[in-house]
PDB file of C-alpha atoms and ligand atoms in Angstrom:
ATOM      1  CA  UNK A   1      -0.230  19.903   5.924  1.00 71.00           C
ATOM      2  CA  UNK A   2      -3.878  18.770   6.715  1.00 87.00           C
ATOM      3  CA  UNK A   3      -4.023  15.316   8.094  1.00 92.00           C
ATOM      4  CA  UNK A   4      -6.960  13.971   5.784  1.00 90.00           C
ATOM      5  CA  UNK A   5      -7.256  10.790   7.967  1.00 91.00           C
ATOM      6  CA  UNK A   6      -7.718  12.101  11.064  1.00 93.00           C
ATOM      7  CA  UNK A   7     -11.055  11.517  11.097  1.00 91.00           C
ATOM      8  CA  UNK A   8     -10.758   7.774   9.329  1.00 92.00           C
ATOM      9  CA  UNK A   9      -7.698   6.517  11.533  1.00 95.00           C
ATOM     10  CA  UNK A  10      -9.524   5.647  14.919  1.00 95.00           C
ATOM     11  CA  UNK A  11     -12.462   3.206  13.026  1.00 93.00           C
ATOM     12  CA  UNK A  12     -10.124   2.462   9.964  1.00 95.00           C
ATOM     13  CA  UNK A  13      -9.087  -0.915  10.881  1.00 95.00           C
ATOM     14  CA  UNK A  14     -12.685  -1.854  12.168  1.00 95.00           C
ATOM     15  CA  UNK A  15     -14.439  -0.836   9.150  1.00 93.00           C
ATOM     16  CA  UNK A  16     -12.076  -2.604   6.704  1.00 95.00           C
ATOM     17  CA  UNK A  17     -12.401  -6.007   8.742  1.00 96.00           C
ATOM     18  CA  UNK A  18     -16.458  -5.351   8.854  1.00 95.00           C
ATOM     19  CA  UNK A  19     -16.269  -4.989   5.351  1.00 94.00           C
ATOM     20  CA  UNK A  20     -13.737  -7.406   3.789  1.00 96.00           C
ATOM     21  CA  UNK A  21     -12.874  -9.976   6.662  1.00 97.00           C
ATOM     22  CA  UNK A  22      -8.706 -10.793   6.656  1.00 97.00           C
ATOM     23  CA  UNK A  23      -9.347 -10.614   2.798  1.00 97.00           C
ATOM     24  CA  UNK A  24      -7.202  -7.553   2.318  1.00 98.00           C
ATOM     25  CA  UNK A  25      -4.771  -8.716   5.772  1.00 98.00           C
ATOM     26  CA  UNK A  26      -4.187 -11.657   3.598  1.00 98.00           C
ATOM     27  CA  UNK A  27      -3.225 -10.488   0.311  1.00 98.00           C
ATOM     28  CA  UNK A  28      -1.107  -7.719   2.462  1.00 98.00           C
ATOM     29  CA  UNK A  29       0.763 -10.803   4.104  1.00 98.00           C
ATOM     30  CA  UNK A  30       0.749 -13.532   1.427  1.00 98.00           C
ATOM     31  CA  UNK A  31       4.217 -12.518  -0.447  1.00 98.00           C
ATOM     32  CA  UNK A  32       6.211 -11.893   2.577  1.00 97.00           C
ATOM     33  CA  UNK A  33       9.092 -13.854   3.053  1.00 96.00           C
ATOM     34  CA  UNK A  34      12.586 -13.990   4.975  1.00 95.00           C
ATOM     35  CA  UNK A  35      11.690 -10.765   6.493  1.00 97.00           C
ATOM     36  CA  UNK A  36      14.463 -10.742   8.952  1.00 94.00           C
ATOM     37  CA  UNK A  37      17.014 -10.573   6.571  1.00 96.00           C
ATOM     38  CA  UNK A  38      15.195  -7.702   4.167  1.00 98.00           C
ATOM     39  CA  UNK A  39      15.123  -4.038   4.683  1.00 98.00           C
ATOM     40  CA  UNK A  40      12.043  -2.546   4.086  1.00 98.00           C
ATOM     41  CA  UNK A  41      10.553   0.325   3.010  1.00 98.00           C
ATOM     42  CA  UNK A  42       6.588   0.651   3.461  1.00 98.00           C
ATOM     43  CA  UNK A  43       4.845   4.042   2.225  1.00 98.00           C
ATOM     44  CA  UNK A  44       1.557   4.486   3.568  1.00 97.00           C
ATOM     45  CA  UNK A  45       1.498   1.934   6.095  1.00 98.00           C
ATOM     46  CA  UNK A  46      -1.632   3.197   7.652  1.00 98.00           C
ATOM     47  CA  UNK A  47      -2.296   2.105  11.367  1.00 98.00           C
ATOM     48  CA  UNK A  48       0.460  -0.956  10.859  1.00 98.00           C
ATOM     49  CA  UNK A  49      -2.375  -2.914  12.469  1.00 98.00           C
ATOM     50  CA  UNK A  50      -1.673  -6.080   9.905  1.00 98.00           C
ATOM     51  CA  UNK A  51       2.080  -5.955  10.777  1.00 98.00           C
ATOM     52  CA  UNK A  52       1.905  -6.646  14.305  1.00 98.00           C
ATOM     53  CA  UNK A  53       2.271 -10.632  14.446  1.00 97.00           C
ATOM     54  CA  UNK A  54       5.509 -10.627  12.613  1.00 98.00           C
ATOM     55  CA  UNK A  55       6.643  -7.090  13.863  1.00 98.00           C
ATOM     56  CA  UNK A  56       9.964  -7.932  15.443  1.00 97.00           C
ATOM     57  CA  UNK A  57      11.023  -8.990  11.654  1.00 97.00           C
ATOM     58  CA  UNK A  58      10.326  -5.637  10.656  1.00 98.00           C
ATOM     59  CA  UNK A  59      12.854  -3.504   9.972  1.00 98.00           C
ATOM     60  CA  UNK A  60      13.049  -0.486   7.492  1.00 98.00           C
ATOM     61  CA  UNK A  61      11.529   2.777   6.988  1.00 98.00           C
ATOM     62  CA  UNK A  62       7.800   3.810   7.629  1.00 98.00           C
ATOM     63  CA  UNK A  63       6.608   6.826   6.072  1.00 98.00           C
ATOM     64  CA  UNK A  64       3.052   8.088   6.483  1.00 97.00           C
ATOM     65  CA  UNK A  65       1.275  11.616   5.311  1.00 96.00           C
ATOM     66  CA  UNK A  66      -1.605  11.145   8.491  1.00 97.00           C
ATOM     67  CA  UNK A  67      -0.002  12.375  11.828  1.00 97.00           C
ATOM     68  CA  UNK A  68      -2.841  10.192  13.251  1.00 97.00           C
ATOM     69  CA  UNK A  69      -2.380   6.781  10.948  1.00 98.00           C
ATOM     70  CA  UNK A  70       1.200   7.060  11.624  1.00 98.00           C
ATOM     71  CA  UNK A  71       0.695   7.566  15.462  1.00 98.00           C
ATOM     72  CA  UNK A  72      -1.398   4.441  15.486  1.00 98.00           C
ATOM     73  CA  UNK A  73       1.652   2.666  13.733  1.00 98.00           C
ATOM     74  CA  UNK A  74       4.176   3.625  16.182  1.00 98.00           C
ATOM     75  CA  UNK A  75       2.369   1.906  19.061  1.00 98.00           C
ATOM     76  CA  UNK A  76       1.126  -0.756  17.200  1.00 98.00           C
ATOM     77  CA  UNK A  77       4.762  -1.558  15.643  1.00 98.00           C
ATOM     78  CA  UNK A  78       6.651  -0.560  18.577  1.00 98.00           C
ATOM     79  CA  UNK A  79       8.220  -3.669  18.801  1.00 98.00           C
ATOM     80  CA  UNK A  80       9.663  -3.696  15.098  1.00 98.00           C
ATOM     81  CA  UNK A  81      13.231  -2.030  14.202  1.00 98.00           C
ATOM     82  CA  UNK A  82      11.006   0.784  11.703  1.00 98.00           C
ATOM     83  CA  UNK A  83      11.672   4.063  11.737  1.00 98.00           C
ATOM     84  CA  UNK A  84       8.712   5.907  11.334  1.00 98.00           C
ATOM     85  CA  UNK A  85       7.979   9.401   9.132  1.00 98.00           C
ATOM     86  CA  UNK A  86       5.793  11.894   8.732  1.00 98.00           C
ATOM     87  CA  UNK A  87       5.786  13.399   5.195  1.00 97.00           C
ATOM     88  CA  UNK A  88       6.673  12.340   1.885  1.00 96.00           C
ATOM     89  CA  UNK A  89       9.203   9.490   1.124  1.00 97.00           C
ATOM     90  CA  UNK A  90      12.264  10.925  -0.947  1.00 95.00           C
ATOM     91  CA  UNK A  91      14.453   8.789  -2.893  1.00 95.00           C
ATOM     92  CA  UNK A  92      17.775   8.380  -2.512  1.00 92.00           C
ATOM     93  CA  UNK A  93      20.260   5.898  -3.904  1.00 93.00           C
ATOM     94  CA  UNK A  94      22.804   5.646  -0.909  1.00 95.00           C
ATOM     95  CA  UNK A  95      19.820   4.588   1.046  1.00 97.00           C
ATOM     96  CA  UNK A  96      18.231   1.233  -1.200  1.00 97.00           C
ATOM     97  CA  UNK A  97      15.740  -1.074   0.238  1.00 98.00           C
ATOM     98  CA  UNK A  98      15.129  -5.088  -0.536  1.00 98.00           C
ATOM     99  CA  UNK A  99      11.522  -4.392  -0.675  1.00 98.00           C
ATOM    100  CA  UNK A 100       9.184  -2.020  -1.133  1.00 98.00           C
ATOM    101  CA  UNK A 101       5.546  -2.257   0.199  1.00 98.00           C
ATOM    102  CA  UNK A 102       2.636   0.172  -1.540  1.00 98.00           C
ATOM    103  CA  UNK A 103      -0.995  -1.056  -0.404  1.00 98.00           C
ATOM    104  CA  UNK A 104      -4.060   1.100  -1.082  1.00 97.00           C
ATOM    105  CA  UNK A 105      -1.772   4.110  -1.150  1.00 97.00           C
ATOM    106  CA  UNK A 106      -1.179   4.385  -5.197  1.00 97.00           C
ATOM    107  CA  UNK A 107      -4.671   5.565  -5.704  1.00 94.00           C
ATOM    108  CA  UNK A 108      -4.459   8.508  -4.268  1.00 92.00           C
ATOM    109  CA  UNK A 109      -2.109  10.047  -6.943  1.00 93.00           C
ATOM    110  CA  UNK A 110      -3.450  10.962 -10.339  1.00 92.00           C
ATOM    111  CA  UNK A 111      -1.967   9.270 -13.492  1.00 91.00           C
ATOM    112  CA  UNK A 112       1.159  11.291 -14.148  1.00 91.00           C
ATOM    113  CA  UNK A 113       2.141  11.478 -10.647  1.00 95.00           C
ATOM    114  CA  UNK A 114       1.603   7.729  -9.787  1.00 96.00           C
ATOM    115  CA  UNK A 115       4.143   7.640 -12.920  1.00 96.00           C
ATOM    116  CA  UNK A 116       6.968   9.994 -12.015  1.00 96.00           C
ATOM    117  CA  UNK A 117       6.523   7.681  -8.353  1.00 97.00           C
ATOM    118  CA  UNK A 118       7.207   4.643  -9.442  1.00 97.00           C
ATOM    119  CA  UNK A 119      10.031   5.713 -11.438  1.00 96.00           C
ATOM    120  CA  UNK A 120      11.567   7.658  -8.746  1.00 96.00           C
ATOM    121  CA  UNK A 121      11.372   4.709  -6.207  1.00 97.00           C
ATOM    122  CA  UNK A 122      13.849   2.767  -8.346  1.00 95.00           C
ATOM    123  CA  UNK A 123      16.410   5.208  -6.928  1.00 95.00           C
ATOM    124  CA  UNK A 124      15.902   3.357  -3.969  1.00 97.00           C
ATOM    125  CA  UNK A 125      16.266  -0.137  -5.012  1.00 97.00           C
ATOM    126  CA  UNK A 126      18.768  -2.932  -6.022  1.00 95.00           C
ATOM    127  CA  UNK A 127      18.679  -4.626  -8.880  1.00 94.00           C
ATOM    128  CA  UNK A 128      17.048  -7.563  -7.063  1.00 95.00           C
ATOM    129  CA  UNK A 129      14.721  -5.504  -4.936  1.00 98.00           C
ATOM    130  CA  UNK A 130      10.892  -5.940  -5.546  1.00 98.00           C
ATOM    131  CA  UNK A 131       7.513  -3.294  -5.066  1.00 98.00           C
ATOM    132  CA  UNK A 132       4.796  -5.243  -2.940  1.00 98.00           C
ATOM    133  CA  UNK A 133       1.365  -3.956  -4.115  1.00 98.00           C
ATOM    134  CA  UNK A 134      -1.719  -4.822  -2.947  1.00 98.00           C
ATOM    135  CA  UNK A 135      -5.187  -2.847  -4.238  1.00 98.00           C
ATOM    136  CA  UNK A 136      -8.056  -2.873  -5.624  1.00 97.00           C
ATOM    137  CA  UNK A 137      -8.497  -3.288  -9.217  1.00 97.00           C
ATOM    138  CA  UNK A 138     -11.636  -2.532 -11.124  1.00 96.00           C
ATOM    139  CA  UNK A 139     -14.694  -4.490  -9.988  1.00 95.00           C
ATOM    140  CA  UNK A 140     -15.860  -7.709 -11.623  1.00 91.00           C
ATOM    141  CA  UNK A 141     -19.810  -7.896 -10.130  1.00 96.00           C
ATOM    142  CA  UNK A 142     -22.134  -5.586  -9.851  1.00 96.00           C
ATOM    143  CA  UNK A 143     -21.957  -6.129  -6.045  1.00 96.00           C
ATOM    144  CA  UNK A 144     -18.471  -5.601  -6.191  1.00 96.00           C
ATOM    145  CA  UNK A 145     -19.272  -2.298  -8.386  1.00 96.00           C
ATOM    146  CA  UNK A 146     -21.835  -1.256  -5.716  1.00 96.00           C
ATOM    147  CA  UNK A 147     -19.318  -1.820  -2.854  1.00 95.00           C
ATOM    148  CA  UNK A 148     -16.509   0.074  -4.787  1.00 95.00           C
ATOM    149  CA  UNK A 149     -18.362   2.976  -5.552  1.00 94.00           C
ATOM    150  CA  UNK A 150     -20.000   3.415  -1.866  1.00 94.00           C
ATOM    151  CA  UNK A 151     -16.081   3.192  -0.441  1.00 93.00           C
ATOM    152  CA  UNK A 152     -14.912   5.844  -2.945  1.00 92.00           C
ATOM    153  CA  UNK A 153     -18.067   8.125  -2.604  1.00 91.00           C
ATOM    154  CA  UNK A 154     -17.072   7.479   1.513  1.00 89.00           C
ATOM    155  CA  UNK A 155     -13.016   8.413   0.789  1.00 89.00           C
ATOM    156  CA  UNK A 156     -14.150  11.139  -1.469  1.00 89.00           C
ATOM    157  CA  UNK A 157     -16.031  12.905   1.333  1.00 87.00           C
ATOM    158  CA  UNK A 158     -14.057  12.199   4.285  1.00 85.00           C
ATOM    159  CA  UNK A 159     -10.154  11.924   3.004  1.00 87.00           C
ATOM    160  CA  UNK A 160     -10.423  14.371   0.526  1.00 83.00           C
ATOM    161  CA  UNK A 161      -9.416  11.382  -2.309  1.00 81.00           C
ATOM    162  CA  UNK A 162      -9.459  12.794  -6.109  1.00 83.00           C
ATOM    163  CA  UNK A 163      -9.816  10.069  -8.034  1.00 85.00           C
ATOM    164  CA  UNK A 164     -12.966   8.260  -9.333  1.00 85.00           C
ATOM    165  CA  UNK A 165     -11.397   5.421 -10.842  1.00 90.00           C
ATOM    166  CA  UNK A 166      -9.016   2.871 -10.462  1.00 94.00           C
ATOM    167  CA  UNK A 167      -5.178   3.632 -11.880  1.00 96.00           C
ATOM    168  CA  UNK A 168      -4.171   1.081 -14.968  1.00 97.00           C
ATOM    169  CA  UNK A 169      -1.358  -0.155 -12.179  1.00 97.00           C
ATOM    170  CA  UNK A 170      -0.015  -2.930 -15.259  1.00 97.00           C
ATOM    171  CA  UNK A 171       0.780  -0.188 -17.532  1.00 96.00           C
ATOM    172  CA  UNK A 172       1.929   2.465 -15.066  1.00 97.00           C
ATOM    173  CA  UNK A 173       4.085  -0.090 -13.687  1.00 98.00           C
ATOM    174  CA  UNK A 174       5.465  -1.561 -16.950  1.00 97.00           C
ATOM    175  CA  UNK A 175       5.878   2.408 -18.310  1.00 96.00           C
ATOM    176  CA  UNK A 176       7.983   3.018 -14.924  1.00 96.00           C
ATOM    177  CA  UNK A 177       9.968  -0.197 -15.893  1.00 96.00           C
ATOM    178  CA  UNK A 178       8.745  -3.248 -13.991  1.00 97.00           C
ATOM    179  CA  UNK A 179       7.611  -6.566 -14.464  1.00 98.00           C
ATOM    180  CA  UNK A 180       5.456  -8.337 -12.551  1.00 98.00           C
ATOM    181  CA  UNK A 181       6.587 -11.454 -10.882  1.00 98.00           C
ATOM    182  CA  UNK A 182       3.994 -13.009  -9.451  1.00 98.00           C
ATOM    183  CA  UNK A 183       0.098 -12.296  -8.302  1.00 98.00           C
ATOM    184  CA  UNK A 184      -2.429 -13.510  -6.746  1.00 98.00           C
ATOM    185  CA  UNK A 185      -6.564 -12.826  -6.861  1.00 98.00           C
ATOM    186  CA  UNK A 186      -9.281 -12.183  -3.876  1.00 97.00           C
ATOM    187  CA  UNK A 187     -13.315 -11.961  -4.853  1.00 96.00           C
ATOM    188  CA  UNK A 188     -12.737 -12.564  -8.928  1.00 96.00           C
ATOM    189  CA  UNK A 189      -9.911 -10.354  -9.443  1.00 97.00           C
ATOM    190  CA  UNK A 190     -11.431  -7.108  -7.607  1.00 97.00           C
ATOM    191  CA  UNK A 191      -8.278  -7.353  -5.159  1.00 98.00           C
ATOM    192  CA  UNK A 192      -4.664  -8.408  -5.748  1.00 98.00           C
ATOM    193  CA  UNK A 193      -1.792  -9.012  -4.853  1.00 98.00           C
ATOM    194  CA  UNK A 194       1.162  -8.479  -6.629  1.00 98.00           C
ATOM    195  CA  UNK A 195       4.857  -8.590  -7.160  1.00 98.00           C
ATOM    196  CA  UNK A 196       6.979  -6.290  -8.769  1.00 98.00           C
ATOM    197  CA  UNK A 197      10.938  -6.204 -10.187  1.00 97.00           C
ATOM    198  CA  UNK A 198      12.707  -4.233 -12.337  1.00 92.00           C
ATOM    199  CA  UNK A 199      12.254  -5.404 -15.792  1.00 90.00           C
ATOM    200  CA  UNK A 200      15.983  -5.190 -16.118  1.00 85.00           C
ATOM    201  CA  UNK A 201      16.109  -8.457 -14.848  1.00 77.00           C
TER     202      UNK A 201
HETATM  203  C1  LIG B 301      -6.350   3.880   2.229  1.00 53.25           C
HETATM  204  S1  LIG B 301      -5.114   4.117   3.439  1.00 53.25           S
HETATM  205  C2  LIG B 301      -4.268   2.563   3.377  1.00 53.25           C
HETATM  206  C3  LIG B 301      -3.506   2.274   4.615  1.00 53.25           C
HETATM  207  C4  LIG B 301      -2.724   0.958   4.624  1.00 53.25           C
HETATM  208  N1  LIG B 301      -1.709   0.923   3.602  1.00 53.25           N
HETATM  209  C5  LIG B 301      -3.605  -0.253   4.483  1.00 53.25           C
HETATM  210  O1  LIG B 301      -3.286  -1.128   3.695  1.00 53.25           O
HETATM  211  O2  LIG B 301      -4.600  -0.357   5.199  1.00 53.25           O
HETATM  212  C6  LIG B 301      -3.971   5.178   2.572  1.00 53.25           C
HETATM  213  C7  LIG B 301      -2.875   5.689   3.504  1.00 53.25           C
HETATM  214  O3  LIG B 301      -1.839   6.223   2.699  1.00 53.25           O
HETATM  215  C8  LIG B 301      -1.382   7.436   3.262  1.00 53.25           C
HETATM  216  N2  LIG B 301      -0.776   8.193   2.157  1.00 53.25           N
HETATM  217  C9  LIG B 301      -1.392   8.678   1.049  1.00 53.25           C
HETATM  218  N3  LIG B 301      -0.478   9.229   0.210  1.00 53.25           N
HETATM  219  C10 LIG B 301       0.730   9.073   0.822  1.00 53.25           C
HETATM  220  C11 LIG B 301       2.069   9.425   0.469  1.00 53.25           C
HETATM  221  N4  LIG B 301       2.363  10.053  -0.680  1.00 53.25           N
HETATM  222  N5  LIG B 301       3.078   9.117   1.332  1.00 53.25           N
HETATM  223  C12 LIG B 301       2.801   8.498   2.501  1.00 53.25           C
HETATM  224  N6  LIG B 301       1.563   8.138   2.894  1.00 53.25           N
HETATM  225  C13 LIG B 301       0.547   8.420   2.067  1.00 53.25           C
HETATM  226  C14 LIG B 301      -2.625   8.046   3.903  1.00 53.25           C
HETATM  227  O4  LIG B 301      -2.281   8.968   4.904  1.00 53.25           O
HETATM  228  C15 LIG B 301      -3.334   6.805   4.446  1.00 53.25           C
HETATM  229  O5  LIG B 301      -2.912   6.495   5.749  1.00 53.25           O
END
């Protein structure tokens, strides 16, 4: 399969810290808790650059589509107990995780896709397991809408990304069966952090 971040991976974390500060590092960080006693599955992890303070917490599965993000991940998380993956994450319920982390990765599926995702990934939780999502959300300024559409035009071109808007993630979550737990807001509501459990709960 093509890696369509080859070309991104090597400036990726620079030009999201040019652009947005520890804005999105923060949101990615801000729900984490008792780590060392959580397994934890992360798809789409990117370079892993904003996991490497608490790294030796870490442990879990990694899976990435980008030979090159996912090289950059190894190194930078090779002091975490990962195991890292190239391809696509299958579910299974003999192996369940406590939580599950999906940031900026969701948008690159289309609607009915994102759906049958989320609804697979319950294979591979408990009943008190949570999703971790961070992403944007559609933009509240016109700055905001000036900045979002330059970044997509940019992913469009270089990544190959299909999309030209923002997935509904409240109802495609809610339709897969989850409730949201808790969230919390960057630059009014453009970017957010959220938590997810089943709304068996
Ligand atoms: C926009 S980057 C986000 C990287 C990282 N999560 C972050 O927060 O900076 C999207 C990443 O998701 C990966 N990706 C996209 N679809 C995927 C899938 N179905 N399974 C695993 N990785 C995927 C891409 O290869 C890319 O590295």
């Amino acid at each position: 399969m093509k890696d369509r971040y080859s070309f991104v991976a090597p400036y990726y974390d620079f030009l999201v810290k040019l652009v947005f500060g520890n804005d999105l590092k923060d949101l990615k960080t801000w729900f984490i808790t008792n780590l060392n006693k959580k397994k934890i599955l992360i798809i789409g992890g990117g370079d892993g650059m904003d996991y490497r303070e608490f790294q030796s917490d870490l442990k879990g599965e990694y899976w990435e589509l980008s030979e090159a993000m996912l090289s950059k991940a190894q190194k930078n998380l090779a002091q975490s107990k990962l195991t890292f993956h190239l391809g696509d994450f299958k579910s299974n319920p003999d192996n369940q995780f406590d939580e599950i982390w999906l940031h900026f990765v969701l948008d690159t599926f289309p609607d009915l896709e994102l759906g049958l995702f989320l609804s697979e990934l319950r294979k591979s939780m408990k009943p008190s397991s949570t999703i971790y999502l961070t992403d944007f959300f559609n933009p509240q300024s016109p700055f905001h809408r000036v900045i979002h559409a330059t970044m997509l035009a940019y992913f469009r071109m270089l990544t190959k990304h299909q999309r030209t808007d923002v997935p509904d993630y409240e109802i495609a979550f809610q339709k897969a069966g989850f409730q949201k737990l808790d969230e919390i807001r960057k630059r009014k509501g453009w970017i957010r952090a959220q938590l997810w459990e089943s709304a068996a709960n």
